[in-house]
Structure formats: C-alpha cells, structure tokens
Short mmCIF file of C-alpha atoms in Angstrom, two decimals:
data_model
loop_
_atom_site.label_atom_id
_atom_site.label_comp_id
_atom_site.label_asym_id
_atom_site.label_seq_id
_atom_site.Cartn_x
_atom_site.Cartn_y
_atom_site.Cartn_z
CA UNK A 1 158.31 128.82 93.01
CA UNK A 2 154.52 129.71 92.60
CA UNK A 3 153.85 133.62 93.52
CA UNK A 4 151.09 133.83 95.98
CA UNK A 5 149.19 136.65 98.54
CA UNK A 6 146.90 135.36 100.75
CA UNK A 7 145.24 138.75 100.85
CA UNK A 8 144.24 138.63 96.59
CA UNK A 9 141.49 135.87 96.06
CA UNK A 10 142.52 135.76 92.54
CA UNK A 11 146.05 135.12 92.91
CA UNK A 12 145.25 132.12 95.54
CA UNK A 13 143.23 130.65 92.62
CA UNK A 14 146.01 131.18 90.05
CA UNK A 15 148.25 129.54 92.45
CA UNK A 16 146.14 126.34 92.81
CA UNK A 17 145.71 126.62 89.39
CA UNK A 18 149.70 126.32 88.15
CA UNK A 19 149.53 123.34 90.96
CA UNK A 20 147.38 121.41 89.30
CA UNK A 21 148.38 121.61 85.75
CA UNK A 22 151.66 121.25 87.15
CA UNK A 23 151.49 118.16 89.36
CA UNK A 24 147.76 117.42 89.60
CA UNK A 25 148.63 115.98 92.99
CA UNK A 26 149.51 117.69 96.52
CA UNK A 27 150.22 115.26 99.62
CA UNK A 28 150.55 117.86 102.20
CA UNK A 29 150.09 121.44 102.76
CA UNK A 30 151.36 123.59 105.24
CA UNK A 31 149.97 126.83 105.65
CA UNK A 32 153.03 128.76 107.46
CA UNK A 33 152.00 132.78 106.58
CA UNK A 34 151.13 134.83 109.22
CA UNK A 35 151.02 138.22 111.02
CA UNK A 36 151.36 139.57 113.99
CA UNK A 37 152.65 143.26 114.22
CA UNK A 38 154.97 144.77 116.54
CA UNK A 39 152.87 147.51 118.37
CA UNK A 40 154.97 150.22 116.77
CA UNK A 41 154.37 149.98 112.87
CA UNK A 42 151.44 148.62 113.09
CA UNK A 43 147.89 148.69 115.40
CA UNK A 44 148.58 145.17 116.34
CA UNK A 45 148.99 143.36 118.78
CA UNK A 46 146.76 145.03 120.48
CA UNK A 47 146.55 145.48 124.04
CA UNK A 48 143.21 146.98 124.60
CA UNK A 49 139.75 147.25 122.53
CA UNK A 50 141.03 150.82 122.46
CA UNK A 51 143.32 149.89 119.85
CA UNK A 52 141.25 147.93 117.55
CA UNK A 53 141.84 148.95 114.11
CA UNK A 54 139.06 147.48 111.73
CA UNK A 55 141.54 147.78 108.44
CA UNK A 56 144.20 146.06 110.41
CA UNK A 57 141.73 143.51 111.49
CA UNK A 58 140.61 142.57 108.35
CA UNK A 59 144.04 142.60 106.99
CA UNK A 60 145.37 139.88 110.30
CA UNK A 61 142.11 137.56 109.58
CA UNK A 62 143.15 137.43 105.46
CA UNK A 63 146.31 136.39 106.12
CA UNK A 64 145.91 134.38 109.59
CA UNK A 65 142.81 132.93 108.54
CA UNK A 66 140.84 133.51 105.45
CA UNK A 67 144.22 133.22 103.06
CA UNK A 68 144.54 129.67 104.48
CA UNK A 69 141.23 128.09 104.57
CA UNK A 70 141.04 129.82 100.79
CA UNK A 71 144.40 127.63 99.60
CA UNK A 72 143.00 124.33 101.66
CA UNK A 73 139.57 124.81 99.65
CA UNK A 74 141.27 125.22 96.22
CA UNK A 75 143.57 122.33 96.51
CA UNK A 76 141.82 119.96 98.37
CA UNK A 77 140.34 118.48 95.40
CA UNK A 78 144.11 117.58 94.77
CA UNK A 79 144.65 115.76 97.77
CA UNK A 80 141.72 112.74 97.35
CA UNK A 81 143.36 109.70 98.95
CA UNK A 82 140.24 107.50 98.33
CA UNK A 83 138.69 106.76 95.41
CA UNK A 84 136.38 104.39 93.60
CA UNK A 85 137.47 101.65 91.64
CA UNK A 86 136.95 98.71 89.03
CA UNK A 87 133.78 96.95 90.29
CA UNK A 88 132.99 99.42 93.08
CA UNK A 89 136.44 98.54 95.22
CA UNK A 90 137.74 101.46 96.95
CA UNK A 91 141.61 102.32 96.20
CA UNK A 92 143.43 104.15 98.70
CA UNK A 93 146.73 105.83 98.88
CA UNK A 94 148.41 107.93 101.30
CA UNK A 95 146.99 110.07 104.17
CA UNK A 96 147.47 113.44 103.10
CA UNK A 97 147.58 116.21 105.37
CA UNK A 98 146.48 120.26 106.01
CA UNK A 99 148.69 121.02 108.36
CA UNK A 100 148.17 125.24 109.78
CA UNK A 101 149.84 127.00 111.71
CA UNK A 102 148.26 128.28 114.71
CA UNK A 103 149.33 129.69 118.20
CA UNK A 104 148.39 128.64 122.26
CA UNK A 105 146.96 132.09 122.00
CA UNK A 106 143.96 131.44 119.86
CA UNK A 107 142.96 129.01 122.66
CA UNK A 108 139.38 130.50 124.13
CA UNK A 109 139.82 128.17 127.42
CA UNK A 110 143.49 128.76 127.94
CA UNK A 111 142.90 132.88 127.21
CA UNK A 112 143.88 134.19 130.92
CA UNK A 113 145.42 137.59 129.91
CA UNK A 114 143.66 138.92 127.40
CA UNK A 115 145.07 141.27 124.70
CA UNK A 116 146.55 140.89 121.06
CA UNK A 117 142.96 140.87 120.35
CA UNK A 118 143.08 140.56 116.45
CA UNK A 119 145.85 138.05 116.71
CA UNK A 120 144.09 135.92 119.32
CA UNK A 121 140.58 135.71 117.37
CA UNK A 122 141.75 135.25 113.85
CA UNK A 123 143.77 131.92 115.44
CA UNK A 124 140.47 130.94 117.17
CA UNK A 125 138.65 131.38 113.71
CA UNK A 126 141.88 128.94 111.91
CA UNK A 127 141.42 126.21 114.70
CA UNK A 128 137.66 126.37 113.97
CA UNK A 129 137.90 125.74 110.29
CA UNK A 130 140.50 123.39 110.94
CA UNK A 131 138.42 121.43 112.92
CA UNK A 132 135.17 121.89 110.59
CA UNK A 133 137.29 120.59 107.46
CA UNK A 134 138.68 117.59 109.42
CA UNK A 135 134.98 116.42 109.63
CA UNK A 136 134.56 116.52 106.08
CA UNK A 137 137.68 115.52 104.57
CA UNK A 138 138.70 112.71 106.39
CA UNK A 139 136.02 111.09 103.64
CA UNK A 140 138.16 111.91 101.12
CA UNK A 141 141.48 110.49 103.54
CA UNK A 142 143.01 114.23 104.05
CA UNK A 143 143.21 114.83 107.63
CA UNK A 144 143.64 118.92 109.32
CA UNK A 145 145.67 119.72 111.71
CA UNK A 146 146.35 123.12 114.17
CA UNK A 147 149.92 123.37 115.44
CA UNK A 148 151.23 125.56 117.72
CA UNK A 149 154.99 126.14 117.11
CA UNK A 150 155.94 127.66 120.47
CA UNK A 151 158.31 130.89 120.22
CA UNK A 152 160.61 130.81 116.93
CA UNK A 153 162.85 132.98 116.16
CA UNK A 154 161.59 134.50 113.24
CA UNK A 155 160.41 138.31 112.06
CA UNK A 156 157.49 137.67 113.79
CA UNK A 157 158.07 137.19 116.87
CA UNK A 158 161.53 139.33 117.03
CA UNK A 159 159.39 142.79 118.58
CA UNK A 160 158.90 140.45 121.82
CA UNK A 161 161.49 138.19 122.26
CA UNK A 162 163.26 140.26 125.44
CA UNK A 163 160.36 139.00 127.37
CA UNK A 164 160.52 135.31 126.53
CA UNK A 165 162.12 133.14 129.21
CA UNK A 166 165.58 131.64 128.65
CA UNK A 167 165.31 128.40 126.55
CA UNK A 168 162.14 129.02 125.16
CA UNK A 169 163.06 130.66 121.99
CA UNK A 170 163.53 128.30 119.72
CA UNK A 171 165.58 128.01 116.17
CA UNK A 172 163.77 127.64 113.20
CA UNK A 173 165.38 124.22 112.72
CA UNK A 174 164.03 123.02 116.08
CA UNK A 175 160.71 124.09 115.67
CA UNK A 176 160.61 122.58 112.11
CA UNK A 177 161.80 119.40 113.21
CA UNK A 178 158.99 119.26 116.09
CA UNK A 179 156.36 120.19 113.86
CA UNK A 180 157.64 117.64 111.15
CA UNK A 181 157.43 114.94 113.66
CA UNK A 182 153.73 115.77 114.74
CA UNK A 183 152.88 115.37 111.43
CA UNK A 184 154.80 112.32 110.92
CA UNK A 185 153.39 110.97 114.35
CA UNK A 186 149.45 111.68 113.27
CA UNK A 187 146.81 109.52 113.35
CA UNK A 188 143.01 109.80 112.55
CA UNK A 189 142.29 110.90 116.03
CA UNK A 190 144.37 114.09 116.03
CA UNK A 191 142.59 115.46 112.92
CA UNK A 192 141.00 118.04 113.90
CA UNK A 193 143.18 119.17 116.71
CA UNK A 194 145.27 121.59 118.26
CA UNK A 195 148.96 120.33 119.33
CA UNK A 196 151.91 122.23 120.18
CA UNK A 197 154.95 121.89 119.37
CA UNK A 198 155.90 118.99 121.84
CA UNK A 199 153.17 117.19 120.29
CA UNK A 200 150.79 117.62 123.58
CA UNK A 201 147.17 118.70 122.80
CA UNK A 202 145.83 122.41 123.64
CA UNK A 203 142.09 122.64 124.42
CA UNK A 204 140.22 125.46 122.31
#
C-alpha cells in the first residue's frame, strides 16, 4: 500500500515516485477519490450560490479534480505503450488506460436542476482534462476515460440515498463489475469520453 492525499502535491509525487522504483510500469489507473459532502458537516452540496464556500471549493476541486489529473501527469510517463525500436520499428504493447471517476452531474448539457454547485463544476473540470489528455496520450497508446458509476452505496452517497428510486442503488460489487467491463469493452473511439455505468455515452 502506497500512502497518498490528493490534496498534498508533494505526497502525489512521492507516491509516483515509490511506483516507479517499485514497478517502473503501470497499465491502468483508476482514479476512484472523491467528495461530495452531506449538507450538514460540510457547505457542500450546495443548493444555492448562497452557500458557496470558497475553502470548501477549493478543497472539492483538489480532490475531484486537481488530485487526479496531478497522479495521471506523474505516472503517465509509466504507462508508454509505444515505443521506438531497432532500426526505427515501432514496438507496441498493451493499451493502457486512465480511467476517472466522474458523475452524470458534471454534464453542462444534461444540467436541468441546478445545485451541488461545487460538486457539479469540479466533475465538468475532470471530464475536460479527461478529454484534453486523451488527445495527447493516445500517441503514447494510453487512452482516458470519464465514467459515471450511477448511485453506489458507499459513504458518499449514504446522506441522499432516501431519495433514490428503488433499484437504483447499486452494491459496490455491481457497480465495479460495470465499470470493469467498460473498461474491458474500450476502444480508441471512447477515449476521451463520458460513459455511465451501462456503458451508454453522456454528452458534456
């Protein structure tokens, strides 16, 4: 186990670095963190610009956003599928993948409500990078992806689970298995993207 915070620069970089002196190699990385709040405890979600908290803001974006694209940058050197061989021949191995997790809610077209503004914009900022690094790394055979897991039941979404609809809170296992199989199912096409769960593409 590698300690890491996605809010402390430095220990992102010391965590890339035990990585590569360790294994020198990474095939695919899932960035899983993130945060929410309950309302309660905490300034987010919130519910109206009223509510904005710029601390709390900055705090959602590190670990939502910033943390993320931080890791991807620091071991994406470890993650070259394509390289140049004897007598200029190109040697390839594996597709590997930067897989993030994102939400429906960080969708600009599909935002109808409003609300959970630090939540929603820090997702929108995630499926932007994700989309910016697919453009570049696909030359070095890594390819990004944005998932939307639907409703888990985890931490983070136990504050608002009364209000989700029978049969669409999901068990860990499920939505690990789903995910797994997006991945598994990916081809150049999708990098770049933003799929749910199901595997069905969300529009920014």
């Amino acid at each position: 186990v590698v300690p890491l915070d996605l809010e402390d620069q430095e220990s992102i970089e010391n965590a890339s670095a035990t990585i590569r002196k360790q294994f020198d190699r990474v095939d695919i990385l899932l960035n899983v963190a993130g945060l929410l709040g309950d309302a309660k405890t905490t300034p987010g979600p919130e519910r109206s610009i009223s509510k904005l908290d710029r601390g709390w803001i900055e705090k959602t974006m590190a670990v939502n956003c910033i943390g993320p694209v931080m890791l991807s940058k620091e071991l994406a050197p470890l993650m070259k599928t394509k390289q140049r061989g004897k007598k200029g021949t190109e040697e390839a191995r594996s597709i590997s993948v930067i897989a993030s997790l994102s939400a429906r809610v960080g969708s600009i077209s599909d935002n109808a409500m409003g609300g959970w503004y630090s939540y929603r914009f820090s997702k929108a900022a995630l499926n932007q990078a994700t989309r910016t690094m697919a453009h570049e790394l696909k030359r070095q055979g890594t390819w990004t992806v944005a998932l939307h897991p639907g409703t888990t039941d985890t931490d983070l979404s136990k504050p608002f689970q009364k209000n989700v609809a029978e049969g669409r809170l999901f068990p860990v296992d499920f939505t690990v298995n789903q995910l797994l199989d997006c991945i598994d199912s990916m081809t150049l096409e999708h990098s770049g993207g933003l799929y749910d769960w199901a595997g069905k593409a969300i529009s920014f």
